[in-house]
């Protein structure tokens, strides 16, 4: 299966039936996102992950229009920020994102985090499902959700998320969450897949040397072969392009096992990781 991966590989989301590109481009902490997104489109990316909190939704949308690509050929994600959680706030927030992007629809809308508490989480989820039913959103999901947060959606009788986006890389594999999502047929997206460039570990460097690749390519390829959707980010054109050159080599079983063995559990987290929120 892994050898058949290409830049055009997509994954069919289980609830919505929408096809999502298996490689995404992140724009967190990119205050001038349009040039980076345009470069990503040149490199072949067709999936961009933004959020209200990033304050660059409009820049991402401008890049889509300026690229000359058809809107239907790109997949755009955004997220509802914590202060907009709640039923009415979420309905308003979806409309605000649509207005900022000047889009008729958004491909994927996520709850950005579980920090608002159970009542507001479920109210937010209900509003996102209604936005999906209204055609404003193609698919809906969550981010930074632990097992209990997804379980409360199940217990409430709501449709499951298509996606759970979490920090995920060899040092922080979040196996209980990943296994639960796999059991429930929820696709896992991986943010921080290249560990924010902290790739000097000898195992990573040895595998990179073995394949004559850079460490970031090894880490993104690991994520793809594990069935995750990695979201590497960069504002450097050369890195944007190299991070997409993943499809003329394959990690063997020994490589994957060595990377799997680097897991440090929660201690391996390098980013905001609120999966244990009350």
PDB file of C-alpha atoms in Angstrom:
ATOM      1  CA  UNK A   1       0.000   0.000   0.000  1.00  0.00           C
ATOM      2  CA  UNK A   2       2.712   2.466   0.993  1.00  0.00           C
ATOM      3  CA  UNK A   3       4.508   2.121  -2.358  1.00  0.00           C
ATOM      4  CA  UNK A   4       1.362   3.276  -4.140  1.00  0.00           C
ATOM      5  CA  UNK A   5       1.297   6.620  -2.369  1.00  0.00           C
ATOM      6  CA  UNK A   6       1.507   9.660  -4.650  1.00  0.00           C
ATOM      7  CA  UNK A   7       1.103  13.404  -4.210  1.00  0.00           C
ATOM      8  CA  UNK A   8      -2.442  13.010  -5.542  1.00  0.00           C
ATOM      9  CA  UNK A   9      -3.378  10.269  -3.055  1.00  0.00           C
ATOM     10  CA  UNK A  10      -6.613  11.030  -1.204  1.00  0.00           C
ATOM     11  CA  UNK A  11      -8.445   9.469   1.713  1.00  0.00           C
ATOM     12  CA  UNK A  12     -12.210   9.100   1.689  1.00  0.00           C
ATOM     13  CA  UNK A  13     -13.641  10.542   4.880  1.00  0.00           C
ATOM     14  CA  UNK A  14     -16.001   8.001   6.464  1.00  0.00           C
ATOM     15  CA  UNK A  15     -18.903  10.216   7.537  1.00  0.00           C
ATOM     16  CA  UNK A  16     -19.103  12.757   4.709  1.00  0.00           C
ATOM     17  CA  UNK A  17     -17.642  10.713   1.849  1.00  0.00           C
ATOM     18  CA  UNK A  18     -15.428  13.675   0.956  1.00  0.00           C
ATOM     19  CA  UNK A  19     -11.983  12.962  -0.507  1.00  0.00           C
ATOM     20  CA  UNK A  20      -9.164  14.666   1.409  1.00  0.00           C
ATOM     21  CA  UNK A  21      -5.577  14.848   0.086  1.00  0.00           C
ATOM     22  CA  UNK A  22      -3.309  12.654   2.181  1.00  0.00           C
ATOM     23  CA  UNK A  23      -0.693  15.404   2.519  1.00  0.00           C
ATOM     24  CA  UNK A  24      -1.602  18.823   3.857  1.00  0.00           C
ATOM     25  CA  UNK A  25       0.159  22.171   4.209  1.00  0.00           C
ATOM     26  CA  UNK A  26       0.063  23.970   7.548  1.00  0.00           C
ATOM     27  CA  UNK A  27       0.001  27.748   8.016  1.00  0.00           C
ATOM     28  CA  UNK A  28       0.163  28.113  11.810  1.00  0.00           C
ATOM     29  CA  UNK A  29       2.216  31.168  12.883  1.00  0.00           C
ATOM     30  CA  UNK A  30       2.396  32.352   9.286  1.00  0.00           C
ATOM     31  CA  UNK A  31       1.336  35.993   9.328  1.00  0.00           C
ATOM     32  CA  UNK A  32       1.964  36.333   5.597  1.00  0.00           C
ATOM     33  CA  UNK A  33       0.502  33.056   4.424  1.00  0.00           C
ATOM     34  CA  UNK A  34      -0.412  33.886   0.825  1.00  0.00           C
ATOM     35  CA  UNK A  35       3.107  33.555  -0.672  1.00  0.00           C
ATOM     36  CA  UNK A  36       3.679  30.291   1.177  1.00  0.00           C
ATOM     37  CA  UNK A  37       0.353  28.829   0.053  1.00  0.00           C
ATOM     38  CA  UNK A  38       0.990  29.884  -3.536  1.00  0.00           C
ATOM     39  CA  UNK A  39       4.382  28.158  -3.366  1.00  0.00           C
ATOM     40  CA  UNK A  40       2.738  25.081  -1.870  1.00  0.00           C
ATOM     41  CA  UNK A  41       0.300  24.939  -4.777  1.00  0.00           C
ATOM     42  CA  UNK A  42       3.267  25.122  -7.179  1.00  0.00           C
ATOM     43  CA  UNK A  43       4.822  22.181  -5.297  1.00  0.00           C
ATOM     44  CA  UNK A  44       1.658  20.155  -5.787  1.00  0.00           C
ATOM     45  CA  UNK A  45      -0.113  20.509  -2.443  1.00  0.00           C
ATOM     46  CA  UNK A  46      -3.885  20.739  -2.746  1.00  0.00           C
ATOM     47  CA  UNK A  47      -4.759  20.747   0.961  1.00  0.00           C
ATOM     48  CA  UNK A  48      -4.236  23.718   3.287  1.00  0.00           C
ATOM     49  CA  UNK A  49      -4.888  23.725   7.039  1.00  0.00           C
ATOM     50  CA  UNK A  50      -5.813  27.107   8.534  1.00  0.00           C
ATOM     51  CA  UNK A  51      -7.805  28.260  11.583  1.00  0.00           C
ATOM     52  CA  UNK A  52      -9.585  31.318  12.910  1.00  0.00           C
ATOM     53  CA  UNK A  53      -6.888  31.543  15.575  1.00  0.00           C
ATOM     54  CA  UNK A  54      -4.171  31.832  12.912  1.00  0.00           C
ATOM     55  CA  UNK A  55      -5.710  35.046  11.515  1.00  0.00           C
ATOM     56  CA  UNK A  56      -4.784  34.063   7.963  1.00  0.00           C
ATOM     57  CA  UNK A  57      -7.981  32.548   6.539  1.00  0.00           C
ATOM     58  CA  UNK A  58      -8.342  35.457   4.077  1.00  0.00           C
ATOM     59  CA  UNK A  59      -4.719  35.087   2.956  1.00  0.00           C
ATOM     60  CA  UNK A  60      -5.218  31.384   2.275  1.00  0.00           C
ATOM     61  CA  UNK A  61      -8.358  32.103   0.279  1.00  0.00           C
ATOM     62  CA  UNK A  62      -6.628  34.865  -1.685  1.00  0.00           C
ATOM     63  CA  UNK A  63      -3.914  32.369  -2.607  1.00  0.00           C
ATOM     64  CA  UNK A  64      -6.537  29.938  -3.882  1.00  0.00           C
ATOM     65  CA  UNK A  65      -8.014  32.621  -6.149  1.00  0.00           C
ATOM     66  CA  UNK A  66      -4.630  33.916  -7.300  1.00  0.00           C
ATOM     67  CA  UNK A  67      -3.336  30.410  -8.046  1.00  0.00           C
ATOM     68  CA  UNK A  68      -5.778  29.901 -10.894  1.00  0.00           C
ATOM     69  CA  UNK A  69      -6.752  26.528  -9.483  1.00  0.00           C
ATOM     70  CA  UNK A  70     -10.400  25.565  -9.455  1.00  0.00           C
ATOM     71  CA  UNK A  71     -11.953  25.888  -6.013  1.00  0.00           C
ATOM     72  CA  UNK A  72     -13.172  22.296  -6.275  1.00  0.00           C
ATOM     73  CA  UNK A  73      -9.584  21.085  -6.748  1.00  0.00           C
ATOM     74  CA  UNK A  74      -8.289  22.392  -3.425  1.00  0.00           C
ATOM     75  CA  UNK A  75      -9.181  21.268   0.092  1.00  0.00           C
ATOM     76  CA  UNK A  76      -9.342  23.999   2.721  1.00  0.00           C
ATOM     77  CA  UNK A  77      -9.616  23.438   6.468  1.00  0.00           C
ATOM     78  CA  UNK A  78     -10.327  25.950   9.198  1.00  0.00           C
ATOM     79  CA  UNK A  79     -11.152  25.665  12.882  1.00  0.00           C
ATOM     80  CA  UNK A  80     -13.519  27.305  15.330  1.00  0.00           C
ATOM     81  CA  UNK A  81     -11.469  29.015  18.040  1.00  0.00           C
ATOM     82  CA  UNK A  82     -12.236  28.533  21.735  1.00  0.00           C
ATOM     83  CA  UNK A  83     -13.876  31.894  22.321  1.00  0.00           C
ATOM     84  CA  UNK A  84     -16.410  31.068  19.589  1.00  0.00           C
ATOM     85  CA  UNK A  85     -17.402  27.699  21.057  1.00  0.00           C
ATOM     86  CA  UNK A  86     -21.080  27.255  21.870  1.00  0.00           C
ATOM     87  CA  UNK A  87     -24.106  26.796  19.624  1.00  0.00           C
ATOM     88  CA  UNK A  88     -24.917  30.354  18.545  1.00  0.00           C
ATOM     89  CA  UNK A  89     -21.285  31.453  18.611  1.00  0.00           C
ATOM     90  CA  UNK A  90     -20.306  28.574  16.331  1.00  0.00           C
ATOM     91  CA  UNK A  91     -23.071  29.304  13.843  1.00  0.00           C
ATOM     92  CA  UNK A  92     -21.840  32.898  13.729  1.00  0.00           C
ATOM     93  CA  UNK A  93     -18.214  31.758  13.558  1.00  0.00           C
ATOM     94  CA  UNK A  94     -18.840  29.549  10.525  1.00  0.00           C
ATOM     95  CA  UNK A  95     -20.448  32.488   8.715  1.00  0.00           C
ATOM     96  CA  UNK A  96     -17.544  34.736   9.699  1.00  0.00           C
ATOM     97  CA  UNK A  97     -15.016  32.288   8.250  1.00  0.00           C
ATOM     98  CA  UNK A  98     -17.014  31.996   5.038  1.00  0.00           C
ATOM     99  CA  UNK A  99     -17.129  35.786   4.799  1.00  0.00           C
ATOM    100  CA  UNK A 100     -13.405  36.152   5.505  1.00  0.00           C
ATOM    101  CA  UNK A 101     -12.560  33.612   2.819  1.00  0.00           C
ATOM    102  CA  UNK A 102     -15.272  34.731   0.395  1.00  0.00           C
ATOM    103  CA  UNK A 103     -16.056  31.063  -0.203  1.00  0.00           C
ATOM    104  CA  UNK A 104     -19.418  29.417  -0.701  1.00  0.00           C
ATOM    105  CA  UNK A 105     -18.294  26.486   1.436  1.00  0.00           C
ATOM    106  CA  UNK A 106     -15.384  25.242   3.523  1.00  0.00           C
ATOM    107  CA  UNK A 107     -14.146  21.699   2.976  1.00  0.00           C
ATOM    108  CA  UNK A 108     -13.426  20.823   6.604  1.00  0.00           C
ATOM    109  CA  UNK A 109     -14.340  22.679   9.789  1.00  0.00           C
ATOM    110  CA  UNK A 110     -12.814  21.512  13.066  1.00  0.00           C
ATOM    111  CA  UNK A 111     -13.396  22.256  16.724  1.00  0.00           C
ATOM    112  CA  UNK A 112      -9.941  23.612  17.510  1.00  0.00           C
ATOM    113  CA  UNK A 113      -9.659  22.256  21.043  1.00  0.00           C
ATOM    114  CA  UNK A 114     -11.673  20.722  23.897  1.00  0.00           C
ATOM    115  CA  UNK A 115     -11.034  23.528  26.407  1.00  0.00           C
ATOM    116  CA  UNK A 116     -14.550  25.021  26.520  1.00  0.00           C
ATOM    117  CA  UNK A 117     -15.999  22.195  28.618  1.00  0.00           C
ATOM    118  CA  UNK A 118     -18.411  19.394  27.786  1.00  0.00           C
ATOM    119  CA  UNK A 119     -21.596  21.442  27.407  1.00  0.00           C
ATOM    120  CA  UNK A 120     -20.077  23.947  25.014  1.00  0.00           C
ATOM    121  CA  UNK A 121     -18.155  21.242  23.149  1.00  0.00           C
ATOM    122  CA  UNK A 122     -21.368  19.386  22.375  1.00  0.00           C
ATOM    123  CA  UNK A 123     -23.224  22.584  21.475  1.00  0.00           C
ATOM    124  CA  UNK A 124     -20.375  23.499  19.121  1.00  0.00           C
ATOM    125  CA  UNK A 125     -20.503  20.066  17.550  1.00  0.00           C
ATOM    126  CA  UNK A 126     -24.266  20.319  17.016  1.00  0.00           C
ATOM    127  CA  UNK A 127     -23.806  23.676  15.262  1.00  0.00           C
ATOM    128  CA  UNK A 128     -21.071  22.293  13.000  1.00  0.00           C
ATOM    129  CA  UNK A 129     -23.267  19.347  12.029  1.00  0.00           C
ATOM    130  CA  UNK A 130     -26.034  21.785  11.130  1.00  0.00           C
ATOM    131  CA  UNK A 131     -23.595  23.853   9.055  1.00  0.00           C
ATOM    132  CA  UNK A 132     -22.675  20.675   7.231  1.00  0.00           C
ATOM    133  CA  UNK A 133     -26.341  19.837   6.620  1.00  0.00           C
ATOM    134  CA  UNK A 134     -26.836  23.352   5.251  1.00  0.00           C
ATOM    135  CA  UNK A 135     -23.986  22.918   2.743  1.00  0.00           C
ATOM    136  CA  UNK A 136     -21.754  25.551   4.342  1.00  0.00           C
ATOM    137  CA  UNK A 137     -19.241  22.882   5.303  1.00  0.00           C
ATOM    138  CA  UNK A 138     -18.415  19.637   3.488  1.00  0.00           C
ATOM    139  CA  UNK A 139     -17.005  17.737   6.469  1.00  0.00           C
ATOM    140  CA  UNK A 140     -16.585  18.315  10.190  1.00  0.00           C
ATOM    141  CA  UNK A 141     -14.137  17.115  12.776  1.00  0.00           C
ATOM    142  CA  UNK A 142     -12.212  17.897  15.934  1.00  0.00           C
ATOM    143  CA  UNK A 143      -8.682  18.781  16.975  1.00  0.00           C
ATOM    144  CA  UNK A 144      -6.713  18.031  20.119  1.00  0.00           C
ATOM    145  CA  UNK A 145      -9.480  15.671  21.276  1.00  0.00           C
ATOM    146  CA  UNK A 146      -8.740  12.875  23.692  1.00  0.00           C
ATOM    147  CA  UNK A 147     -10.683   9.631  23.911  1.00  0.00           C
ATOM    148  CA  UNK A 148     -13.179  10.957  26.446  1.00  0.00           C
ATOM    149  CA  UNK A 149     -14.022  13.973  24.279  1.00  0.00           C
ATOM    150  CA  UNK A 150     -14.881  11.756  21.332  1.00  0.00           C
ATOM    151  CA  UNK A 151     -16.746   9.347  23.591  1.00  0.00           C
ATOM    152  CA  UNK A 152     -19.024  12.143  24.762  1.00  0.00           C
ATOM    153  CA  UNK A 153     -20.039  12.769  21.132  1.00  0.00           C
ATOM    154  CA  UNK A 154     -20.888   9.075  20.831  1.00  0.00           C
ATOM    155  CA  UNK A 155     -22.798   9.096  24.137  1.00  0.00           C
ATOM    156  CA  UNK A 156     -24.811  12.101  22.989  1.00  0.00           C
ATOM    157  CA  UNK A 157     -25.889  10.203  19.861  1.00  0.00           C
ATOM    158  CA  UNK A 158     -24.276  12.575  17.411  1.00  0.00           C
ATOM    159  CA  UNK A 159     -22.533  11.697  14.163  1.00  0.00           C
ATOM    160  CA  UNK A 160     -18.857  10.944  14.667  1.00  0.00           C
ATOM    161  CA  UNK A 161     -16.122  13.319  13.503  1.00  0.00           C
ATOM    162  CA  UNK A 162     -14.459  12.595  10.183  1.00  0.00           C
ATOM    163  CA  UNK A 163     -11.120  13.834  11.540  1.00  0.00           C
ATOM    164  CA  UNK A 164      -9.194  14.220  14.780  1.00  0.00           C
ATOM    165  CA  UNK A 165      -6.166  16.465  14.326  1.00  0.00           C
ATOM    166  CA  UNK A 166      -3.515  15.958  17.026  1.00  0.00           C
ATOM    167  CA  UNK A 167       0.176  16.464  17.620  1.00  0.00           C
ATOM    168  CA  UNK A 168       1.758  13.343  16.180  1.00  0.00           C
ATOM    169  CA  UNK A 169       5.333  12.346  15.377  1.00  0.00           C
ATOM    170  CA  UNK A 170       7.681   9.538  16.453  1.00  0.00           C
ATOM    171  CA  UNK A 171       8.400  11.127  19.849  1.00  0.00           C
ATOM    172  CA  UNK A 172       4.716  11.679  20.678  1.00  0.00           C
ATOM    173  CA  UNK A 173       2.552   8.991  19.076  1.00  0.00           C
ATOM    174  CA  UNK A 174      -0.537   9.365  21.310  1.00  0.00           C
ATOM    175  CA  UNK A 175      -1.306   5.690  20.845  1.00  0.00           C
ATOM    176  CA  UNK A 176      -4.480   5.462  23.003  1.00  0.00           C
ATOM    177  CA  UNK A 177      -6.100   8.264  20.984  1.00  0.00           C
ATOM    178  CA  UNK A 178      -4.873   6.941  17.647  1.00  0.00           C
ATOM    179  CA  UNK A 179      -6.062   3.419  18.425  1.00  0.00           C
ATOM    180  CA  UNK A 180      -9.473   4.691  19.538  1.00  0.00           C
ATOM    181  CA  UNK A 181      -9.836   6.762  16.361  1.00  0.00           C
ATOM    182  CA  UNK A 182      -8.867   3.765  14.258  1.00  0.00           C
ATOM    183  CA  UNK A 183     -11.453   1.631  16.063  1.00  0.00           C
ATOM    184  CA  UNK A 184     -14.134   4.268  15.405  1.00  0.00           C
ATOM    185  CA  UNK A 185     -13.047   4.884  11.794  1.00  0.00           C
ATOM    186  CA  UNK A 186     -11.940   8.463  12.462  1.00  0.00           C
ATOM    187  CA  UNK A 187      -9.092   9.717  10.288  1.00  0.00           C
ATOM    188  CA  UNK A 188      -6.087  11.108  12.174  1.00  0.00           C
ATOM    189  CA  UNK A 189      -4.268  14.240  11.053  1.00  0.00           C
ATOM    190  CA  UNK A 190      -0.767  14.907  12.377  1.00  0.00           C
ATOM    191  CA  UNK A 191       0.382  18.399  13.265  1.00  0.00           C
ATOM    192  CA  UNK A 192       4.036  19.031  14.104  1.00  0.00           C
ATOM    193  CA  UNK A 193       4.955  15.997  11.941  1.00  0.00           C
ATOM    194  CA  UNK A 194       8.538  17.223  11.528  1.00  0.00           C
ATOM    195  CA  UNK A 195       8.963  18.014  15.245  1.00  0.00           C
ATOM    196  CA  UNK A 196       9.529  21.708  14.493  1.00  0.00           C
ATOM    197  CA  UNK A 197      12.863  20.824  12.955  1.00  0.00           C
ATOM    198  CA  UNK A 198      14.208  19.106  16.078  1.00  0.00           C
ATOM    199  CA  UNK A 199      15.454  16.190  14.006  1.00  0.00           C
ATOM    200  CA  UNK A 200      18.994  15.618  15.255  1.00  0.00           C
ATOM    201  CA  UNK A 201      18.188  12.271  16.891  1.00  0.00           C
ATOM    202  CA  UNK A 202      20.684   9.650  15.635  1.00  0.00           C
ATOM    203  CA  UNK A 203      17.957   7.194  14.589  1.00  0.00           C
ATOM    204  CA  UNK A 204      16.267   9.805  12.395  1.00  0.00           C
ATOM    205  CA  UNK A 205      19.596  10.936  10.979  1.00  0.00           C
ATOM    206  CA  UNK A 206      20.676   7.353  10.220  1.00  0.00           C
ATOM    207  CA  UNK A 207      17.462   6.575   8.345  1.00  0.00           C
ATOM    208  CA  UNK A 208      17.774   9.830   6.424  1.00  0.00           C
ATOM    209  CA  UNK A 209      21.329   8.936   5.416  1.00  0.00           C
ATOM    210  CA  UNK A 210      20.258   5.429   4.420  1.00  0.00           C
ATOM    211  CA  UNK A 211      17.698   6.819   1.960  1.00  0.00           C
ATOM    212  CA  UNK A 212      19.730   9.896   0.974  1.00  0.00           C
ATOM    213  CA  UNK A 213      16.883  12.114   2.193  1.00  0.00           C
ATOM    214  CA  UNK A 214      16.579  14.885   4.710  1.00  0.00           C
ATOM    215  CA  UNK A 215      15.117  14.212   8.128  1.00  0.00           C
ATOM    216  CA  UNK A 216      11.864  16.073   7.439  1.00  0.00           C
ATOM    217  CA  UNK A 217      11.147  13.858   4.439  1.00  0.00           C
ATOM    218  CA  UNK A 218      11.718  10.757   6.566  1.00  0.00           C
ATOM    219  CA  UNK A 219       9.312  11.984   9.253  1.00  0.00           C
ATOM    220  CA  UNK A 220       6.580  12.973   6.816  1.00  0.00           C
ATOM    221  CA  UNK A 221       6.944   9.680   4.970  1.00  0.00           C
ATOM    222  CA  UNK A 222       6.635   7.823   8.295  1.00  0.00           C
ATOM    223  CA  UNK A 223       3.394   9.659   8.984  1.00  0.00           C
ATOM    224  CA  UNK A 224       2.001   8.827   5.546  1.00  0.00           C
ATOM    225  CA  UNK A 225       2.927   5.163   5.831  1.00  0.00           C
ATOM    226  CA  UNK A 226       1.296   4.977   9.249  1.00  0.00           C
ATOM    227  CA  UNK A 227      -1.945   6.148   7.610  1.00  0.00           C
ATOM    228  CA  UNK A 228      -1.963   9.646   9.113  1.00  0.00           C
ATOM    229  CA  UNK A 229      -2.455  12.920   7.225  1.00  0.00           C
ATOM    230  CA  UNK A 230       0.664  14.988   7.993  1.00  0.00           C
ATOM    231  CA  UNK A 231       0.495  18.788   7.961  1.00  0.00           C
ATOM    232  CA  UNK A 232       4.073  20.048   7.562  1.00  0.00           C
ATOM    233  CA  UNK A 233       4.492  23.805   7.517  1.00  0.00           C
ATOM    234  CA  UNK A 234       7.195  26.102   6.201  1.00  0.00           C
ATOM    235  CA  UNK A 235       7.554  29.597   4.779  1.00  0.00           C
ATOM    236  CA  UNK A 236      10.780  28.718   2.944  1.00  0.00           C
ATOM    237  CA  UNK A 237      10.167  27.854  -0.737  1.00  0.00           C
ATOM    238  CA  UNK A 238      12.904  25.212  -0.908  1.00  0.00           C
ATOM    239  CA  UNK A 239      11.542  23.462   2.178  1.00  0.00           C
ATOM    240  CA  UNK A 240       7.972  23.658   0.927  1.00  0.00           C
ATOM    241  CA  UNK A 241       9.037  21.812  -2.224  1.00  0.00           C
ATOM    242  CA  UNK A 242      11.313  19.258  -0.534  1.00  0.00           C
ATOM    243  CA  UNK A 243       8.623  18.396   2.007  1.00  0.00           C
ATOM    244  CA  UNK A 244       6.421  17.283  -0.891  1.00  0.00           C
ATOM    245  CA  UNK A 245       9.067  15.055  -2.511  1.00  0.00           C
ATOM    246  CA  UNK A 246       8.088  11.877  -0.713  1.00  0.00           C
ATOM    247  CA  UNK A 247       6.926   9.447  -3.340  1.00  0.00           C
ATOM    248  CA  UNK A 248      10.014   7.966  -4.976  1.00  0.00           C
ATOM    249  CA  UNK A 249      11.168   6.142  -1.869  1.00  0.00           C
ATOM    250  CA  UNK A 250       9.627   4.038   0.880  1.00  0.00           C
ATOM    251  CA  UNK A 251      10.576   3.314   4.459  1.00  0.00           C
ATOM    252  CA  UNK A 252      11.024  -0.401   5.062  1.00  0.00           C
ATOM    253  CA  UNK A 253       9.598  -2.254   8.045  1.00  0.00           C
ATOM    254  CA  UNK A 254      12.834  -1.866  10.003  1.00  0.00           C
ATOM    255  CA  UNK A 255      12.861   1.903   9.451  1.00  0.00           C
ATOM    256  CA  UNK A 256       9.261   2.223  10.610  1.00  0.00           C
ATOM    257  CA  UNK A 257       9.907   0.065  13.691  1.00  0.00           C
ATOM    258  CA  UNK A 258      12.934   2.133  14.692  1.00  0.00           C
ATOM    259  CA  UNK A 259      10.900   5.316  14.429  1.00  0.00           C
ATOM    260  CA  UNK A 260       7.999   3.721  16.290  1.00  0.00           C
ATOM    261  CA  UNK A 261      10.406   2.840  19.094  1.00  0.00           C
ATOM    262  CA  UNK A 262      11.191   6.542  19.689  1.00  0.00           C
ATOM    263  CA  UNK A 263       7.841   7.150  21.354  1.00  0.00           C
ATOM    264  CA  UNK A 264       8.142   9.003  24.662  1.00  0.00           C
ATOM    265  CA  UNK A 265       4.437   9.288  25.333  1.00  0.00           C
ATOM    266  CA  UNK A 266       3.284  12.605  26.772  1.00  0.00           C
ATOM    267  CA  UNK A 267       6.879  13.558  27.530  1.00  0.00           C
ATOM    268  CA  UNK A 268       7.542  13.668  23.805  1.00  0.00           C
ATOM    269  CA  UNK A 269       5.066  16.474  23.133  1.00  0.00           C
ATOM    270  CA  UNK A 270       6.621  19.675  21.785  1.00  0.00           C
ATOM    271  CA  UNK A 271       3.481  21.741  21.256  1.00  0.00           C
ATOM    272  CA  UNK A 272       0.189  22.741  22.799  1.00  0.00           C
ATOM    273  CA  UNK A 273      -1.418  19.367  23.437  1.00  0.00           C
ATOM    274  CA  UNK A 274      -4.675  19.755  25.458  1.00  0.00           C
ATOM    275  CA  UNK A 275      -5.966  16.224  24.866  1.00  0.00           C
ATOM    276  CA  UNK A 276      -6.502  15.692  28.623  1.00  0.00           C
ATOM    277  CA  UNK A 277      -8.704  18.757  29.132  1.00  0.00           C
ATOM    278  CA  UNK A 278     -11.641  18.342  31.482  1.00  0.00           C
TER     279      UNK A 278
END
